[in-house]
């Protein structure tokens, strides 16, 4: 025949089950929060890299004035500092001995090298140049 479970044992089992379910819900919430935090941080732009080189650094400032522009900035033979699409109002600053720059729309970005504004490029034209300390 069937096995009898006392009412006290039944309450104890119910309590353990409820406690286990609460623990699972809390753990799921913590994991979801951590995953969301990591996802948000991964989408934030990296802060500009500081140079420790003994050579004076070229300073580069890019400010997007058009709707959008694909921007690539890298150190020759080294790190890629940025390679993404920027939208109107976004500004980036860099300082390194030499910086390779590629803009997908030269007319959509104000470019300053060592504090001097480069002549505006042609709207819709790709431009590539190297910023050096002048």
PDB file of C-alpha atoms in Angstrom:
ATOM      1  CA  UNK A   1       0.000   0.000   0.000  1.00  0.00           C
ATOM      2  CA  UNK A   2       0.915   3.664  -0.010  1.00  0.00           C
ATOM      3  CA  UNK A   3       3.376   5.187   2.367  1.00  0.00           C
ATOM      4  CA  UNK A   4       2.021   7.609   4.946  1.00  0.00           C
ATOM      5  CA  UNK A   5       3.712  10.998   5.434  1.00  0.00           C
ATOM      6  CA  UNK A   6       3.009  12.827   8.635  1.00  0.00           C
ATOM      7  CA  UNK A   7       1.550  16.383   8.453  1.00  0.00           C
ATOM      8  CA  UNK A   8       4.701  17.780  10.095  1.00  0.00           C
ATOM      9  CA  UNK A   9       6.926  16.132   7.507  1.00  0.00           C
ATOM     10  CA  UNK A  10       4.656  17.430   4.719  1.00  0.00           C
ATOM     11  CA  UNK A  11       5.006  21.031   6.037  1.00  0.00           C
ATOM     12  CA  UNK A  12       8.753  20.586   6.257  1.00  0.00           C
ATOM     13  CA  UNK A  13       8.947  19.360   2.647  1.00  0.00           C
ATOM     14  CA  UNK A  14       6.763  22.269   1.482  1.00  0.00           C
ATOM     15  CA  UNK A  15       9.045  24.733   3.291  1.00  0.00           C
ATOM     16  CA  UNK A  16      12.184  23.268   1.708  1.00  0.00           C
ATOM     17  CA  UNK A  17      10.547  23.344  -1.741  1.00  0.00           C
ATOM     18  CA  UNK A  18       9.467  26.977  -1.354  1.00  0.00           C
ATOM     19  CA  UNK A  19      12.930  27.931  -0.091  1.00  0.00           C
ATOM     20  CA  UNK A  20      14.560  26.183  -3.070  1.00  0.00           C
ATOM     21  CA  UNK A  21      12.252  27.984  -5.526  1.00  0.00           C
ATOM     22  CA  UNK A  22      12.977  31.365  -3.905  1.00  0.00           C
ATOM     23  CA  UNK A  23      16.700  30.635  -4.152  1.00  0.00           C
ATOM     24  CA  UNK A  24      16.386  29.777  -7.850  1.00  0.00           C
ATOM     25  CA  UNK A  25      14.443  32.996  -8.536  1.00  0.00           C
ATOM     26  CA  UNK A  26      17.006  35.117  -6.661  1.00  0.00           C
ATOM     27  CA  UNK A  27      19.932  33.422  -8.436  1.00  0.00           C
ATOM     28  CA  UNK A  28      18.258  33.945 -11.820  1.00  0.00           C
ATOM     29  CA  UNK A  29      17.746  37.627 -11.016  1.00  0.00           C
ATOM     30  CA  UNK A  30      21.383  38.081  -9.958  1.00  0.00           C
ATOM     31  CA  UNK A  31      22.643  36.373 -13.127  1.00  0.00           C
ATOM     32  CA  UNK A  32      20.322  38.478 -15.317  1.00  0.00           C
ATOM     33  CA  UNK A  33      21.525  41.689 -13.631  1.00  0.00           C
ATOM     34  CA  UNK A  34      25.185  40.707 -14.041  1.00  0.00           C
ATOM     35  CA  UNK A  35      24.653  39.805 -17.700  1.00  0.00           C
ATOM     36  CA  UNK A  36      22.901  43.103 -18.364  1.00  0.00           C
ATOM     37  CA  UNK A  37      25.686  45.063 -16.649  1.00  0.00           C
ATOM     38  CA  UNK A  38      28.347  43.315 -18.725  1.00  0.00           C
ATOM     39  CA  UNK A  39      26.354  43.935 -21.923  1.00  0.00           C
ATOM     40  CA  UNK A  40      25.958  47.658 -21.161  1.00  0.00           C
ATOM     41  CA  UNK A  41      29.661  48.089 -20.362  1.00  0.00           C
ATOM     42  CA  UNK A  42      30.670  46.268 -23.540  1.00  0.00           C
ATOM     43  CA  UNK A  43      28.709  48.809 -25.596  1.00  0.00           C
ATOM     44  CA  UNK A  44      30.368  51.849 -23.979  1.00  0.00           C
ATOM     45  CA  UNK A  45      33.246  53.358 -25.920  1.00  0.00           C
ATOM     46  CA  UNK A  46      36.680  52.708 -24.518  1.00  0.00           C
ATOM     47  CA  UNK A  47      38.332  55.721 -22.897  1.00  0.00           C
ATOM     48  CA  UNK A  48      41.093  57.348 -24.928  1.00  0.00           C
ATOM     49  CA  UNK A  49      44.435  55.667 -24.436  1.00  0.00           C
ATOM     50  CA  UNK A  50      47.160  57.644 -22.688  1.00  0.00           C
ATOM     51  CA  UNK A  51      50.603  57.542 -24.175  1.00  0.00           C
ATOM     52  CA  UNK A  52      53.759  56.869 -22.227  1.00  0.00           C
ATOM     53  CA  UNK A  53      56.092  57.338 -25.178  1.00  0.00           C
ATOM     54  CA  UNK A  54      59.071  59.669 -24.824  1.00  0.00           C
ATOM     55  CA  UNK A  55      58.235  61.122 -28.260  1.00  0.00           C
ATOM     56  CA  UNK A  56      55.863  64.103 -28.042  1.00  0.00           C
ATOM     57  CA  UNK A  57      52.319  62.968 -28.750  1.00  0.00           C
ATOM     58  CA  UNK A  58      50.191  64.077 -31.659  1.00  0.00           C
ATOM     59  CA  UNK A  59      46.798  65.166 -30.405  1.00  0.00           C
ATOM     60  CA  UNK A  60      43.785  64.310 -32.490  1.00  0.00           C
ATOM     61  CA  UNK A  61      40.226  65.471 -31.915  1.00  0.00           C
ATOM     62  CA  UNK A  62      37.329  64.221 -34.026  1.00  0.00           C
ATOM     63  CA  UNK A  63      33.839  65.700 -33.742  1.00  0.00           C
ATOM     64  CA  UNK A  64      31.019  64.306 -35.879  1.00  0.00           C
ATOM     65  CA  UNK A  65      28.887  67.066 -37.407  1.00  0.00           C
ATOM     66  CA  UNK A  66      27.086  64.997 -40.059  1.00  0.00           C
ATOM     67  CA  UNK A  67      24.535  62.255 -39.455  1.00  0.00           C
ATOM     68  CA  UNK A  68      27.170  59.500 -39.080  1.00  0.00           C
ATOM     69  CA  UNK A  69      30.689  58.510 -40.031  1.00  0.00           C
ATOM     70  CA  UNK A  70      32.674  55.295 -39.804  1.00  0.00           C
ATOM     71  CA  UNK A  71      35.907  56.138 -37.945  1.00  0.00           C
ATOM     72  CA  UNK A  72      39.119  54.146 -37.712  1.00  0.00           C
ATOM     73  CA  UNK A  73      42.015  55.366 -35.560  1.00  0.00           C
ATOM     74  CA  UNK A  74      45.063  53.230 -34.899  1.00  0.00           C
ATOM     75  CA  UNK A  75      48.703  53.382 -33.930  1.00  0.00           C
ATOM     76  CA  UNK A  76      50.921  52.446 -36.920  1.00  0.00           C
ATOM     77  CA  UNK A  77      51.917  48.806 -36.512  1.00  0.00           C
ATOM     78  CA  UNK A  78      50.107  48.624 -33.176  1.00  0.00           C
ATOM     79  CA  UNK A  79      46.782  48.973 -31.451  1.00  0.00           C
ATOM     80  CA  UNK A  80      43.455  49.842 -33.032  1.00  0.00           C
ATOM     81  CA  UNK A  81      42.055  52.583 -30.818  1.00  0.00           C
ATOM     82  CA  UNK A  82      38.631  52.871 -32.414  1.00  0.00           C
ATOM     83  CA  UNK A  83      36.882  51.214 -35.362  1.00  0.00           C
ATOM     84  CA  UNK A  84      33.174  52.010 -35.311  1.00  0.00           C
ATOM     85  CA  UNK A  85      30.423  54.267 -36.576  1.00  0.00           C
ATOM     86  CA  UNK A  86      29.954  57.539 -34.714  1.00  0.00           C
ATOM     87  CA  UNK A  87      26.857  59.727 -34.897  1.00  0.00           C
ATOM     88  CA  UNK A  88      26.304  63.487 -34.818  1.00  0.00           C
ATOM     89  CA  UNK A  89      27.579  65.095 -31.621  1.00  0.00           C
ATOM     90  CA  UNK A  90      30.064  62.394 -30.650  1.00  0.00           C
ATOM     91  CA  UNK A  91      33.632  63.572 -30.047  1.00  0.00           C
ATOM     92  CA  UNK A  92      36.823  61.558 -29.567  1.00  0.00           C
ATOM     93  CA  UNK A  93      40.308  62.636 -28.380  1.00  0.00           C
ATOM     94  CA  UNK A  94      43.554  60.757 -28.851  1.00  0.00           C
ATOM     95  CA  UNK A  95      47.216  61.366 -28.056  1.00  0.00           C
ATOM     96  CA  UNK A  96      50.018  59.243 -29.441  1.00  0.00           C
ATOM     97  CA  UNK A  97      53.252  59.722 -31.387  1.00  0.00           C
ATOM     98  CA  UNK A  98      51.579  58.863 -34.714  1.00  0.00           C
ATOM     99  CA  UNK A  99      47.961  58.059 -35.439  1.00  0.00           C
ATOM    100  CA  UNK A 100      46.522  56.519 -38.610  1.00  0.00           C
ATOM    101  CA  UNK A 101      43.032  57.880 -39.306  1.00  0.00           C
ATOM    102  CA  UNK A 102      40.395  56.760 -41.820  1.00  0.00           C
ATOM    103  CA  UNK A 103      37.024  58.534 -42.116  1.00  0.00           C
ATOM    104  CA  UNK A 104      34.251  57.136 -44.318  1.00  0.00           C
ATOM    105  CA  UNK A 105      32.707  60.625 -44.825  1.00  0.00           C
ATOM    106  CA  UNK A 106      35.279  63.416 -44.650  1.00  0.00           C
ATOM    107  CA  UNK A 107      32.584  66.105 -44.763  1.00  0.00           C
ATOM    108  CA  UNK A 108      30.814  64.731 -41.685  1.00  0.00           C
ATOM    109  CA  UNK A 109      33.679  65.227 -39.211  1.00  0.00           C
ATOM    110  CA  UNK A 110      35.579  68.234 -37.853  1.00  0.00           C
ATOM    111  CA  UNK A 111      39.200  67.146 -37.446  1.00  0.00           C
ATOM    112  CA  UNK A 112      41.787  68.902 -35.268  1.00  0.00           C
ATOM    113  CA  UNK A 113      45.421  67.759 -35.314  1.00  0.00           C
ATOM    114  CA  UNK A 114      47.665  69.332 -32.672  1.00  0.00           C
ATOM    115  CA  UNK A 115      45.011  71.986 -32.066  1.00  0.00           C
ATOM    116  CA  UNK A 116      44.816  73.031 -35.721  1.00  0.00           C
ATOM    117  CA  UNK A 117      41.643  72.350 -37.707  1.00  0.00           C
ATOM    118  CA  UNK A 118      42.184  70.372 -40.897  1.00  0.00           C
ATOM    119  CA  UNK A 119      40.384  71.724 -43.952  1.00  0.00           C
ATOM    120  CA  UNK A 120      36.938  70.127 -44.234  1.00  0.00           C
ATOM    121  CA  UNK A 121      36.785  67.159 -46.564  1.00  0.00           C
ATOM    122  CA  UNK A 122      34.363  66.570 -49.378  1.00  0.00           C
ATOM    123  CA  UNK A 123      30.921  65.318 -48.332  1.00  0.00           C
ATOM    124  CA  UNK A 124      30.622  61.549 -48.793  1.00  0.00           C
ATOM    125  CA  UNK A 125      34.307  61.032 -49.645  1.00  0.00           C
ATOM    126  CA  UNK A 126      36.565  58.634 -47.775  1.00  0.00           C
ATOM    127  CA  UNK A 127      39.775  60.159 -46.434  1.00  0.00           C
ATOM    128  CA  UNK A 128      42.845  58.575 -44.825  1.00  0.00           C
ATOM    129  CA  UNK A 129      45.750  60.428 -43.193  1.00  0.00           C
ATOM    130  CA  UNK A 130      48.393  60.140 -40.485  1.00  0.00           C
ATOM    131  CA  UNK A 131      48.398  62.595 -37.585  1.00  0.00           C
ATOM    132  CA  UNK A 132      51.893  63.370 -36.336  1.00  0.00           C
ATOM    133  CA  UNK A 133      53.255  65.852 -33.848  1.00  0.00           C
ATOM    134  CA  UNK A 134      53.948  68.992 -35.873  1.00  0.00           C
TER     135      UNK A 134
END
